[in-house]
Amino acid sequence: MIEICALASGSNGNCYYIGSDEEAIIIDAGISRRKIMERMKSRGIDPTKLKAGFITHEHQDHYRGAKILSKKEEIPFYISEQTLNRSHYTMRPPHIKTFSPGDTMQIGPFTVHSFSKNHDAADPCSFRVQINELNIGIFTDIGEACENVKSHLSQCDFLFLEANYDEDMLENGKYPAYLKQRVAGNQGHLSNKQAVELIENHASKKLKTIYLSHISEDNNRGDIAMEAFEHLADKYDINLTSRYDAAELVTLQDE
């Protein structure tokens, strides 16, 4: 039995939980340890199962809570060397372990596949977590979708997929021109439209569940993102993550 939960998703913090009966990992720790513990407890998750964390890149909303969490819970965080250097993350072994995007790491039953992606960071990567034949993807903070993203997405049964902005809201919103260009550029974020196109063109036939993630507070709304995916609702179970609370705990069979 595998449990999955977005503990936080948005520009104010990101943290995704994947657990088996006895062990668990998190992808990113962009909220405080206290909030991570509170949100795990609110969903009935046992924090003592945590064995490791993984950091996608050095922006604060992805690693803010990692230092204290690694010390208090005595778990290592896996981080690429370039990301480590850019982040000024001051922990050292055994609290950190470095990897290169493209590496595969084994934590208990979890085979964690890392891969490079386009984003305005030193060495950004995303992860596909495999448990037996079940594949869970965390696909956020992506500018233009590269072949790595398309290839790994096409293997997933369950997705956290970025739907960061609505193109009209961004264009007509309050952001200055340079920031609009950053968000919409090939090193920025995925729009609702781009996320839909990824699913239409590259989703696995096994894909069943999508959680729309990293939704902008200023340039998107949950109902607008869901409307963009409405024509796919008969094919997939489509849901929203939240920046302010944990999403529901999802339970899947890993066989």
Coordinates of N, CA and C in Angstrom, one line a residue:
M1 N 0.8 -1.2 0.0 CA 0.0 0.0 0.0 C 0.9 1.3 0.0
I2 N 0.6 2.2 -0.9 CA 1.4 3.4 -1.0 C 0.5 4.6 -0.7
E3 N 1.0 5.5 0.1 CA 0.3 6.7 0.5 C 1.0 7.9 -0.2
I4 N 0.2 8.9 -0.7 CA 0.8 10.0 -1.4 C 0.0 11.3 -0.9
C5 N 0.8 12.3 -0.7 CA 0.1 13.6 -0.3 C 1.0 14.8 -0.6
A6 N 0.3 15.8 -1.2 CA 1.0 17.1 -1.3 C 0.8 17.9 0.0
L7 N 1.8 18.0 0.8 CA 1.8 18.7 2.0 C 1.7 20.2 1.8
A8 N 2.3 20.7 0.7 CA 2.3 22.1 0.3 C 2.7 22.2 -1.1
S9 N 2.0 23.1 -1.8 CA 2.4 23.3 -3.3 C 2.1 24.7 -3.7
G10 N 3.1 25.5 -4.0 CA 2.9 26.9 -4.4 C 4.2 27.6 -4.2
S11 N 4.2 28.9 -4.5 CA 5.4 29.7 -4.4 C 5.8 30.0 -3.0
N12 N 4.9 29.7 -2.0 CA 5.3 29.9 -0.6 C 5.8 28.7 0.0
G13 N 5.9 27.6 -0.7 CA 6.4 26.3 -0.2 C 5.9 25.1 -0.9
N14 N 6.8 24.1 -1.0 CA 6.4 22.9 -1.7 C 7.0 21.7 -0.9
C15 N 6.2 20.6 -0.8 CA 6.6 19.4 -0.1 C 5.6 18.3 -0.4
Y16 N 6.2 17.2 -1.0 CA 5.3 16.1 -1.4 C 5.8 14.8 -0.7
Y17 N 4.8 14.1 -0.2 CA 5.1 12.9 0.6 C 4.7 11.6 -0.1
I18 N 5.6 10.6 -0.1 CA 5.3 9.3 -0.6 C 5.7 8.3 0.4
G19 N 4.8 7.4 0.8 CA 5.1 6.5 1.9 C 4.6 5.1 1.6
S20 N 5.3 4.1 2.1 CA 4.8 2.7 2.1 C 4.4 2.4 3.5
D21 N 4.1 1.1 3.8 CA 3.7 0.7 5.1 C 4.7 1.0 6.2
E22 N 6.0 1.0 5.8 CA 7.1 1.1 6.8 C 8.0 2.3 6.6
E23 N 8.1 2.8 5.4 CA 9.1 3.8 5.1 C 8.5 4.9 4.2
A24 N 9.1 6.1 4.2 CA 8.6 7.2 3.4 C 9.7 8.1 3.0
I25 N 9.4 8.9 2.0 CA 10.3 10.0 1.5 C 9.5 11.2 1.3
I26 N 10.2 12.4 1.2 CA 9.5 13.6 0.7 C 10.4 14.2 -0.4
I27 N 9.7 14.8 -1.3 CA 10.3 15.6 -2.4 C 10.1 17.1 -2.0
D28 N 11.2 17.8 -1.8 CA 11.3 19.2 -1.4 C 10.8 19.3 0.1
A29 N 11.3 20.4 0.7 CA 10.9 20.7 2.1 C 10.9 22.3 2.2
G30 N 10.0 22.8 1.4 CA 9.9 24.3 1.3 C 9.1 25.0 2.3
I31 N 8.6 24.3 3.3 CA 7.9 24.9 4.4 C 8.6 24.5 5.7
S32 N 8.3 25.1 6.8 CA 9.1 24.8 8.0 C 8.8 23.4 8.5
R33 N 9.8 22.9 9.3 CA 9.6 21.5 9.9 C 8.3 21.5 10.6
R34 N 8.0 22.5 11.4 CA 6.7 22.5 12.2 C 5.5 22.3 11.3
K35 N 5.5 23.0 10.2 CA 4.3 22.9 9.3 C 4.3 21.5 8.7
I36 N 5.5 21.0 8.3 CA 5.5 19.6 7.7 C 4.9 18.6 8.7
M37 N 5.4 18.7 10.0 CA 4.9 17.8 11.0 C 3.4 17.9 11.2
E38 N 2.9 19.2 11.3 CA 1.5 19.4 11.5 C 0.7 18.9 10.4
R39 N 1.1 19.1 9.2 CA 0.3 18.7 8.0 C 0.3 17.1 7.9
M40 N 1.5 16.5 8.2 CA 1.5 15.1 8.2 C 0.5 14.5 9.2
K41 N 0.6 15.1 10.4 CA -0.3 14.7 11.5 C -1.8 14.8 11.1
S42 N -2.1 15.9 10.4 CA -3.5 16.2 10.0 C -4.0 15.2 9.1
R43 N -3.1 14.5 8.4 CA -3.6 13.4 7.4 C -3.3 12.0 7.9
G44 N -2.9 11.9 9.2 CA -2.7 10.6 9.8 C -1.4 10.0 9.4
I45 N -0.4 10.7 9.0 CA 0.8 10.2 8.5 C 1.8 10.1 9.7
D46 N 2.5 9.0 9.8 CA 3.5 8.8 10.8 C 4.8 9.3 10.4
P47 N 5.3 10.4 11.0 CA 6.5 11.0 10.6 C 7.8 10.2 10.9
T48 N 7.7 9.2 11.7 CA 8.9 8.4 12.0 C 9.2 7.5 10.9
K49 N 8.3 7.4 9.9 CA 8.6 6.6 8.7 C 9.6 7.3 7.7
L50 N 9.8 8.6 7.9 CA 10.6 9.3 7.0 C 12.0 8.8 7.0
K51 N 12.6 8.5 5.8 CA 13.9 8.0 5.7 C 14.8 8.9 4.9
A52 N 14.3 9.8 4.0 CA 15.1 10.7 3.2 C 14.2 11.7 2.6
G53 N 14.9 12.8 2.2 CA 14.2 13.9 1.4 C 15.1 14.2 0.1
F54 N 14.4 14.8 -0.8 CA 15.1 15.1 -2.1 C 14.8 16.5 -2.5
I55 N 15.8 17.3 -2.9 CA 15.6 18.7 -3.2 C 15.7 18.9 -4.7
T56 N 14.7 19.6 -5.3 CA 14.7 19.8 -6.8 C 15.6 20.9 -7.2
H57 N 15.6 22.0 -6.5 CA 16.5 23.1 -6.8 C 16.6 24.1 -5.6
E58 N 17.4 25.2 -5.8 CA 17.8 26.0 -4.6 C 16.8 27.1 -4.3
H59 N 15.7 27.3 -4.9 CA 14.8 28.3 -4.5 C 14.2 28.0 -3.1
Q60 N 14.0 29.1 -2.3 CA 13.7 28.9 -0.9 C 12.4 28.1 -0.8
D61 N 11.4 28.2 -1.7 CA 10.2 27.5 -1.5 C 10.3 26.0 -1.7
H62 N 11.5 25.5 -1.9 CA 11.7 24.1 -2.1 C 12.7 23.5 -1.1
Y63 N 13.4 24.3 -0.3 CA 14.3 23.7 0.7 C 14.3 24.4 2.0
R64 N 13.4 25.4 2.2 CA 13.4 26.2 3.4 C 13.5 25.4 4.7
G65 N 12.7 24.3 4.8 CA 12.7 23.5 6.1 C 13.6 22.3 6.1
A66 N 14.4 22.2 5.1 CA 15.3 20.9 5.0 C 16.3 20.8 6.2
K67 N 16.9 21.9 6.5 CA 18.0 21.9 7.5 C 17.5 21.4 8.8
I68 N 16.5 22.0 9.3 CA 16.0 21.6 10.7 C 15.4 20.2 10.6
L69 N 14.6 19.9 9.5 CA 14.0 18.6 9.4 C 15.1 17.5 9.4
S70 N 16.2 17.7 8.7 CA 17.2 16.7 8.6 C 17.8 16.5 10.0
K71 N 18.0 17.5 10.7 CA 18.6 17.4 12.1 C 17.7 16.7 13.0
K72 N 16.4 17.3 13.1 CA 15.5 16.8 14.1 C 15.1 15.3 13.8
E73 N 14.8 15.0 12.6 CA 14.3 13.7 12.2 C 15.5 12.7 11.8
E74 N 16.7 13.3 11.8 CA 17.9 12.4 11.5 C 17.7 11.7 10.2
I75 N 17.4 12.5 9.1 CA 17.3 11.9 7.8 C 18.2 12.7 6.8
P76 N 18.7 12.1 5.8 CA 19.5 12.8 4.9 C 18.7 13.4 3.8
F77 N 19.2 14.5 3.2 CA 18.5 15.1 2.0 C 19.5 14.9 0.9
Y78 N 18.9 14.5 -0.2 CA 19.7 14.3 -1.5 C 19.6 15.6 -2.3
I79 N 20.7 16.1 -2.7 CA 20.7 17.4 -3.4 C 21.9 17.4 -4.4
S80 N 21.7 18.0 -5.5 CA 22.8 18.0 -6.5 C 23.9 18.9 -6.0
E81 N 25.2 18.7 -6.4 CA 26.3 19.5 -5.9 C 26.1 20.9 -6.3
Q82 N 25.7 21.2 -7.5 CA 25.5 22.6 -8.0 C 24.4 23.3 -7.2
T83 N 23.3 22.5 -6.9 CA 22.3 23.1 -6.1 C 22.7 23.4 -4.7
L84 N 23.5 22.5 -4.2 CA 24.0 22.7 -2.8 C 24.9 23.9 -2.7
N85 N 25.8 24.1 -3.7 CA 26.6 25.3 -3.7 C 25.9 26.6 -3.8
R86 N 24.9 26.6 -4.7 CA 24.1 27.8 -4.9 C 23.1 28.1 -3.8
S87 N 22.7 27.1 -3.1 CA 21.7 27.3 -2.0 C 22.3 27.8 -0.7
H88 N 23.6 27.7 -0.5 CA 24.2 28.0 0.7 C 23.7 27.2 1.9
Y89 N 23.2 26.0 1.5 CA 22.7 25.0 2.5 C 23.9 24.5 3.3
T90 N 23.9 24.8 4.6 CA 25.1 24.6 5.4 C 25.2 23.2 6.0
M91 N 24.3 22.3 5.8 CA 24.4 21.0 6.3 C 25.5 20.2 5.6
R92 N 26.1 19.2 6.3 CA 27.1 18.4 5.7 C 26.8 16.9 6.0
P93 N 27.4 16.0 5.4 CA 27.1 14.6 5.7 C 27.2 14.3 7.2
P94 N 26.3 13.5 7.8 CA 25.4 12.6 7.1 C 24.0 13.2 6.8
H95 N 23.9 14.6 7.0 CA 22.6 15.2 6.7 C 22.3 15.5 5.2
I96 N 23.4 15.4 4.4 CA 23.2 15.6 3.0 C 23.9 14.5 2.2
K97 N 23.4 14.2 1.1 CA 24.1 13.3 0.1 C 23.9 13.9 -1.3
T98 N 25.0 14.0 -2.0 CA 24.9 14.6 -3.3 C 24.7 13.6 -4.4
F99 N 24.1 14.1 -5.5 CA 23.8 13.3 -6.7 C 23.9 14.2 -7.9
S100 N 23.9 13.6 -9.1 CA 23.9 14.3 -10.3 C 22.6 14.0 -11.0
P101 N 21.9 15.0 -11.6 CA 20.6 14.7 -12.3 C 20.9 13.6 -13.3
G102 N 20.0 12.6 -13.4 CA 20.2 11.4 -14.2 C 20.5 10.2 -13.3
D103 N 20.9 10.5 -12.1 CA 21.2 9.4 -11.2 C 19.9 8.7 -10.7
T104 N 20.0 7.5 -10.3 CA 18.9 6.8 -9.7 C 19.3 6.3 -8.3
M105 N 18.4 6.6 -7.3 CA 18.7 6.3 -5.9 C 17.7 5.4 -5.3
Q106 N 18.1 4.5 -4.5 CA 17.2 3.5 -3.8 C 17.1 3.8 -2.4
I107 N 15.9 4.0 -1.9 CA 15.6 4.3 -0.5 C 14.5 3.3 -0.1
G108 N 14.9 2.2 0.6 CA 13.9 1.2 0.9 C 13.2 0.7 -0.4
P109 N 11.9 0.7 -0.5 CA 11.2 0.2 -1.7 C 11.1 1.3 -2.8
F110 N 11.6 2.5 -2.5 CA 11.5 3.6 -3.5 C 12.7 3.7 -4.4
T111 N 12.5 3.5 -5.7 CA 13.5 3.8 -6.7 C 13.3 5.2 -7.2
V112 N 14.2 6.1 -6.9 CA 14.0 7.5 -7.2 C 14.8 7.9 -8.4
H113 N 14.1 8.2 -9.5 CA 14.8 8.6 -10.8 C 14.9 10.1 -10.8
S114 N 16.1 10.6 -11.0 CA 16.2 12.1 -11.1 C 16.5 12.4 -12.6
F115 N 16.1 13.6 -13.0 CA 16.3 14.0 -14.4 C 16.3 15.6 -14.4
S116 N 17.2 16.1 -15.3 CA 17.3 17.5 -15.5 C 16.0 18.1 -16.2
K117 N 15.8 19.4 -16.0 CA 14.6 20.0 -16.6 C 15.0 21.5 -16.8
N118 N 14.1 22.2 -17.5 CA 14.4 23.7 -17.8 C 13.7 24.5 -16.7
H119 N 14.5 25.2 -15.9 CA 14.0 26.2 -14.9 C 15.2 27.1 -14.6
D120 N 14.9 28.3 -14.1 CA 15.9 29.3 -13.8 C 16.6 29.0 -12.5
A121 N 17.4 28.0 -12.4 CA 18.1 27.6 -11.2 C 19.4 26.9 -11.7
A122 N 20.3 26.7 -10.7 CA 21.7 26.2 -11.0 C 21.7 24.9 -11.7
D123 N 20.9 23.9 -11.2 CA 21.0 22.6 -11.7 C 19.6 21.9 -11.4
P124 N 18.5 22.4 -12.0 CA 17.2 22.0 -11.6 C 16.9 20.6 -12.0
C125 N 16.2 19.8 -11.2 CA 15.8 18.5 -11.6 C 14.4 18.2 -11.1
S126 N 13.8 17.1 -11.6 CA 12.6 16.6 -11.1 C 12.8 15.1 -10.8
F127 N 11.7 14.5 -10.2 CA 11.9 13.1 -9.8 C 10.7 12.3 -10.2
R128 N 11.0 11.0 -10.6 CA 9.9 10.0 -10.8 C 10.2 8.9 -9.8
V129 N 9.3 8.6 -8.9 CA 9.5 7.6 -7.8 C 8.7 6.4 -8.2
Q130 N 9.5 5.3 -8.3 CA 9.0 4.0 -8.7 C 8.9 3.0 -7.5
I131 N 7.8 2.4 -7.3 CA 7.6 1.3 -6.3 C 7.0 0.1 -7.1
N132 N 7.8 -0.9 -7.3 CA 7.4 -2.0 -8.1 C 7.0 -1.5 -9.5
E133 N 5.7 -1.7 -9.9 CA 5.3 -1.2 -11.2 C 4.6 0.2 -11.2
L134 N 4.5 0.7 -10.0 CA 3.8 2.0 -9.8 C 4.8 3.2 -9.9
N135 N 4.4 4.2 -10.7 CA 5.3 5.3 -10.9 C 4.6 6.6 -10.6
I136 N 5.2 7.4 -9.7 CA 4.7 8.7 -9.3 C 5.6 9.8 -9.7
G137 N 5.1 10.8 -10.4 CA 5.9 11.9 -10.9 C 5.6 13.2 -10.2
I138 N 6.7 14.0 -9.9 CA 6.5 15.3 -9.4 C 7.1 16.3 -10.4
F139 N 6.2 16.9 -11.2 CA 6.6 17.7 -12.3 C 6.2 19.2 -12.1
T140 N 7.0 20.0 -11.4 CA 6.7 21.4 -11.2 C 7.9 22.2 -11.5
D141 N 7.8 23.5 -11.5 CA 8.9 24.4 -11.8 C 9.6 24.0 -13.1
I142 N 8.8 24.0 -14.2 CA 9.2 23.6 -15.5 C 8.9 24.7 -16.5
G143 N 9.9 25.1 -17.2 CA 9.7 26.1 -18.3 C 9.2 25.3 -19.5
E144 N 10.0 25.3 -20.5 CA 9.7 24.5 -21.7 C 9.9 23.0 -21.4
A145 N 9.0 22.2 -21.7 CA 9.1 20.8 -21.4 C 10.1 20.1 -22.3
C146 N 11.2 19.6 -21.7 CA 12.3 19.0 -22.5 C 12.0 17.5 -22.7
E147 N 12.8 16.8 -23.4 CA 12.6 15.4 -23.7 C 12.7 14.6 -22.4
N148 N 13.5 15.0 -21.4 CA 13.5 14.3 -20.1 C 12.1 14.3 -19.5
V149 N 11.5 15.5 -19.5 CA 10.2 15.6 -18.8 C 9.2 14.8 -19.6
K150 N 9.2 14.8 -20.9 CA 8.2 14.1 -21.7 C 8.4 12.6 -21.5
S151 N 9.7 12.1 -21.5 CA 9.9 10.7 -21.3 C 9.5 10.2 -20.0
H152 N 9.8 10.9 -18.9 CA 9.5 10.4 -17.6 C 8.0 10.5 -17.3
L153 N 7.4 11.6 -17.8 CA 5.9 11.8 -17.6 C 5.2 10.6 -18.3
S154 N 5.7 10.1 -19.4 CA 5.0 9.1 -20.2 C 5.1 7.7 -19.4
Q155 N 5.7 7.6 -18.3 CA 5.8 6.4 -17.5 C 5.0 6.4 -16.2
C156 N 4.3 7.6 -16.0 CA 3.7 7.8 -14.7 C 2.2 7.3 -14.6
D157 N 1.9 6.7 -13.4 CA 0.5 6.3 -13.1 C -0.2 7.5 -12.3
F158 N 0.6 8.3 -11.6 CA 0.1 9.4 -10.8 C 1.0 10.6 -10.9
L159 N 0.4 11.8 -11.1 CA 1.2 12.9 -11.4 C 0.9 14.1 -10.5
F160 N 1.9 14.8 -9.9 CA 1.8 16.1 -9.5 C 2.3 17.0 -10.6
L161 N 1.4 17.7 -11.3 CA 1.7 18.4 -12.5 C 1.5 19.9 -12.4
E162 N 2.5 20.7 -12.7 CA 2.4 22.1 -12.6 C 1.4 22.7 -13.5
A163 N 0.5 23.5 -13.0 CA -0.4 24.4 -13.8 C -0.3 25.7 -13.2
N164 N 0.8 26.4 -13.4 CA 1.2 27.6 -12.6 C 0.3 28.8 -13.0
Y165 N 0.1 29.1 -14.2 CA -0.5 30.3 -14.6 C -1.5 30.2 -15.7
D166 N -2.5 31.1 -15.7 CA -3.4 31.3 -16.8 C -2.8 32.4 -17.7
E167 N -2.7 32.1 -19.0 CA -2.0 33.1 -19.8 C -2.6 34.4 -19.9
D168 N -3.9 34.5 -19.9 CA -4.6 35.8 -19.9 C -4.4 36.6 -18.6
M169 N -4.5 35.8 -17.5 CA -4.3 36.5 -16.1 C -2.9 37.0 -16.0
L170 N -1.9 36.2 -16.5 CA -0.5 36.7 -16.4 C -0.3 37.9 -17.2
E171 N -0.8 37.9 -18.5 CA -0.6 39.0 -19.4 C -1.3 40.3 -18.9
N172 N -2.5 40.2 -18.3 CA -3.2 41.4 -17.8 C -3.0 41.7 -16.3
G173 N -2.1 40.9 -15.7 CA -2.0 41.1 -14.2 C -1.0 42.1 -13.8
K174 N -0.7 42.2 -12.5 CA 0.1 43.2 -11.9 C 1.6 43.0 -12.0
Y175 N 2.1 41.9 -12.5 CA 3.5 41.7 -12.5 C 4.2 42.6 -13.5
P176 N 5.4 43.1 -13.2 CA 6.1 43.9 -14.2 C 6.5 43.0 -15.4
A177 N 6.9 43.7 -16.5 CA 7.1 43.0 -17.8 C 8.2 41.9 -17.6
Y178 N 9.3 42.3 -16.9 CA 10.4 41.3 -16.8 C 10.0 40.1 -16.1
L179 N 9.1 40.2 -15.1 CA 8.6 39.0 -14.3 C 7.7 38.2 -15.1
K180 N 6.8 38.9 -15.9 CA 5.9 38.1 -16.8 C 6.7 37.3 -17.8
Q181 N 7.8 37.9 -18.3 CA 8.7 37.2 -19.2 C 9.4 36.0 -18.5
R182 N 9.8 36.2 -17.3 CA 10.4 35.1 -16.6 C 9.5 33.9 -16.3
V183 N 8.3 34.2 -15.9 CA 7.3 33.2 -15.6 C 6.9 32.4 -16.9
A184 N 6.7 33.1 -18.0 CA 6.2 32.5 -19.2 C 7.4 32.0 -20.1
G185 N 8.6 32.3 -19.7 CA 9.8 31.9 -20.5 C 10.1 30.4 -20.5
N186 N 11.1 30.0 -21.3 CA 11.4 28.6 -21.3 C 12.2 28.1 -20.1
Q187 N 12.5 29.0 -19.2 CA 13.1 28.6 -17.9 C 12.2 28.9 -16.7
G188 N 10.9 29.1 -17.0 CA 10.0 29.6 -16.0 C 9.1 28.5 -15.5
H189 N 7.8 28.6 -15.8 CA 6.8 27.7 -15.3 C 5.8 27.3 -16.4
L190 N 5.1 26.2 -16.1 CA 4.1 25.7 -17.1 C 2.8 26.4 -16.9
S191 N 2.2 26.9 -18.0 CA 0.8 27.4 -18.0 C -0.2 26.3 -17.9
N192 N -1.5 26.6 -17.7 CA -2.5 25.6 -17.7 C -2.5 25.0 -19.1
K193 N -2.4 25.8 -20.2 CA -2.5 25.3 -21.5 C -1.3 24.4 -21.8
Q194 N -0.1 24.7 -21.4 CA 1.0 23.8 -21.6 C 0.9 22.5 -20.8
A195 N 0.4 22.6 -19.6 CA 0.1 21.4 -18.9 C -0.8 20.4 -19.6
V196 N -1.9 21.0 -20.1 CA -2.9 20.2 -20.8 C -2.2 19.5 -22.0
E197 N -1.4 20.3 -22.8 CA -0.8 19.8 -24.0 C 0.2 18.6 -23.6
L198 N 0.9 18.7 -22.5 CA 1.7 17.6 -22.0 C 0.9 16.4 -21.8
I199 N -0.2 16.5 -21.2 CA -1.0 15.3 -20.9 C -1.6 14.7 -22.2
E200 N -2.1 15.6 -23.0 CA -2.7 15.1 -24.3 C -1.6 14.4 -25.2
N201 N -0.4 14.9 -25.2 CA 0.6 14.3 -26.1 C 1.6 13.3 -25.5
H202 N 1.7 13.3 -24.2 CA 2.7 12.4 -23.6 C 2.3 11.6 -22.4
A203 N 1.1 11.6 -22.0 CA 0.7 10.8 -20.8 C 0.7 9.3 -21.1
S204 N 1.1 8.6 -20.1 CA 1.0 7.1 -20.2 C -0.4 6.6 -20.2
K205 N -0.6 5.5 -20.9 CA -1.9 4.9 -20.9 C -2.3 4.4 -19.5
K206 N -1.3 4.3 -18.6 CA -1.5 3.9 -17.2 C -1.9 5.0 -16.3
L207 N -1.8 6.3 -16.8 CA -2.0 7.4 -15.9 C -3.5 7.5 -15.5
K208 N -3.7 7.6 -14.2 CA -5.1 7.6 -13.7 C -5.4 8.9 -12.9
T209 N -4.4 9.5 -12.2 CA -4.6 10.6 -11.3 C -3.7 11.7 -11.5
I210 N -4.2 12.9 -11.6 CA -3.4 14.2 -11.8 C -3.8 15.1 -10.7
Y211 N -2.8 15.7 -10.0 CA -3.0 16.8 -9.0 C -2.3 18.0 -9.6
L212 N -3.2 19.0 -10.0 CA -2.6 20.2 -10.5 C -1.9 21.0 -9.4
S213 N -0.7 21.4 -9.6 CA 0.2 21.8 -8.6 C 0.9 23.2 -8.9
H214 N 1.5 23.7 -7.8 CA 2.2 25.0 -7.9 C 1.4 26.1 -8.6
I215 N 0.1 26.2 -8.3 CA -0.8 27.1 -8.9 C -0.5 28.5 -8.3
S216 N -0.3 29.5 -9.2 CA 0.0 30.8 -8.8 C -1.2 31.5 -8.1
E217 N -0.8 32.2 -7.0 CA -1.8 33.0 -6.3 C -2.3 34.2 -7.0
D218 N -1.4 34.8 -7.9 CA -1.7 36.0 -8.6 C -2.1 35.8 -10.0
N219 N -1.7 34.7 -10.6 CA -1.9 34.6 -12.1 C -2.7 33.3 -12.5
N220 N -3.4 32.8 -11.5 CA -4.2 31.6 -11.8 C -5.2 31.4 -10.7
R221 N -6.2 30.6 -10.9 CA -7.2 30.2 -9.9 C -7.5 28.7 -10.1
G222 N -7.8 28.0 -9.0 CA -8.1 26.6 -9.1 C -9.2 26.3 -10.0
D223 N -10.2 27.1 -10.0 CA -11.4 26.8 -10.9 C -11.0 27.0 -12.4
I224 N -10.1 28.0 -12.7 CA -9.6 28.2 -14.0 C -8.8 27.0 -14.5
A225 N -7.9 26.6 -13.6 CA -7.0 25.4 -14.0 C -7.8 24.2 -14.2
M226 N -8.8 24.0 -13.3 CA -9.7 22.8 -13.5 C -10.5 22.9 -14.8
E227 N -10.9 24.1 -15.1 CA -11.7 24.3 -16.4 C -10.8 23.9 -17.6
A228 N -9.5 24.2 -17.5 CA -8.7 23.9 -18.7 C -8.5 22.4 -18.9
F229 N -8.7 21.7 -17.8 CA -8.6 20.2 -17.9 C -10.0 19.5 -18.0
E230 N -11.0 20.3 -18.1 CA -12.4 19.7 -18.0 C -12.6 18.6 -19.1
H231 N -12.1 18.8 -20.2 CA -12.3 17.9 -21.3 C -11.6 16.6 -21.1
L232 N -10.7 16.5 -20.1 CA -10.0 15.3 -19.8 C -10.5 14.6 -18.5
A233 N -11.6 15.2 -17.9 CA -12.1 14.7 -16.6 C -12.7 13.3 -16.7
D234 N -13.1 12.9 -17.9 CA -13.7 11.5 -18.1 C -12.6 10.5 -18.1
K235 N -11.4 10.9 -18.4 CA -10.3 10.0 -18.6 C -9.4 9.9 -17.4
Y236 N -9.3 11.0 -16.6 CA -8.4 11.1 -15.4 C -9.1 11.6 -14.2
D237 N -8.7 11.2 -13.1 CA -9.1 11.8 -11.8 C -8.3 13.1 -11.6
I238 N -8.9 14.2 -11.7 CA -8.1 15.5 -11.7 C -8.5 16.3 -10.4
N239 N -7.4 16.7 -9.7 CA -7.6 17.3 -8.4 C -6.7 18.5 -8.3
L240 N -6.9 19.3 -7.2 CA -6.0 20.5 -6.9 C -5.2 20.3 -5.6
T241 N -4.0 20.8 -5.7 CA -3.2 20.9 -4.4 C -3.5 22.2 -3.8
S242 N -2.9 22.5 -2.6 CA -3.1 23.8 -1.9 C -1.8 24.3 -1.4
R243 N -1.7 25.6 -1.4 CA -0.5 26.2 -0.8 C -0.7 26.4 0.7
Y244 N -1.9 26.3 1.2 CA -2.2 26.6 2.6 C -2.5 25.4 3.5
D245 N -2.7 24.2 2.9 CA -3.0 23.0 3.7 C -2.6 21.8 2.9
A246 N -2.5 20.7 3.5 CA -2.2 19.4 2.9 C -3.4 19.0 2.0
A247 N -3.1 18.4 0.9 CA -4.2 17.8 0.1 C -4.6 16.5 0.7
E248 N -5.7 15.9 0.2 CA -6.1 14.7 0.8 C -5.0 13.6 0.6
L249 N -5.0 12.6 1.5 CA -4.1 11.5 1.5 C -4.6 10.5 0.5
V250 N -3.9 10.2 -0.5 CA -4.3 9.2 -1.5 C -3.6 7.9 -1.3
T251 N -4.4 6.8 -1.4 CA -3.8 5.4 -1.1 C -3.9 4.6 -2.4
L252 N -2.8 4.0 -2.8 CA -2.7 3.3 -4.0 C -2.1 1.9 -3.7
Q253 N -2.5 0.9 -4.6 CA -1.8 -0.4 -4.5 C -0.5 -0.3 -5.3
D254 N 0.5 -1.0 -4.8 CA 1.8 -0.9 -5.5 C 2.1 -2.2 -6.2
E255 N 1.1 -3.0 -6.6 CA 1.3 -4.2 -7.3 C 0.7 -4.1 -8.7

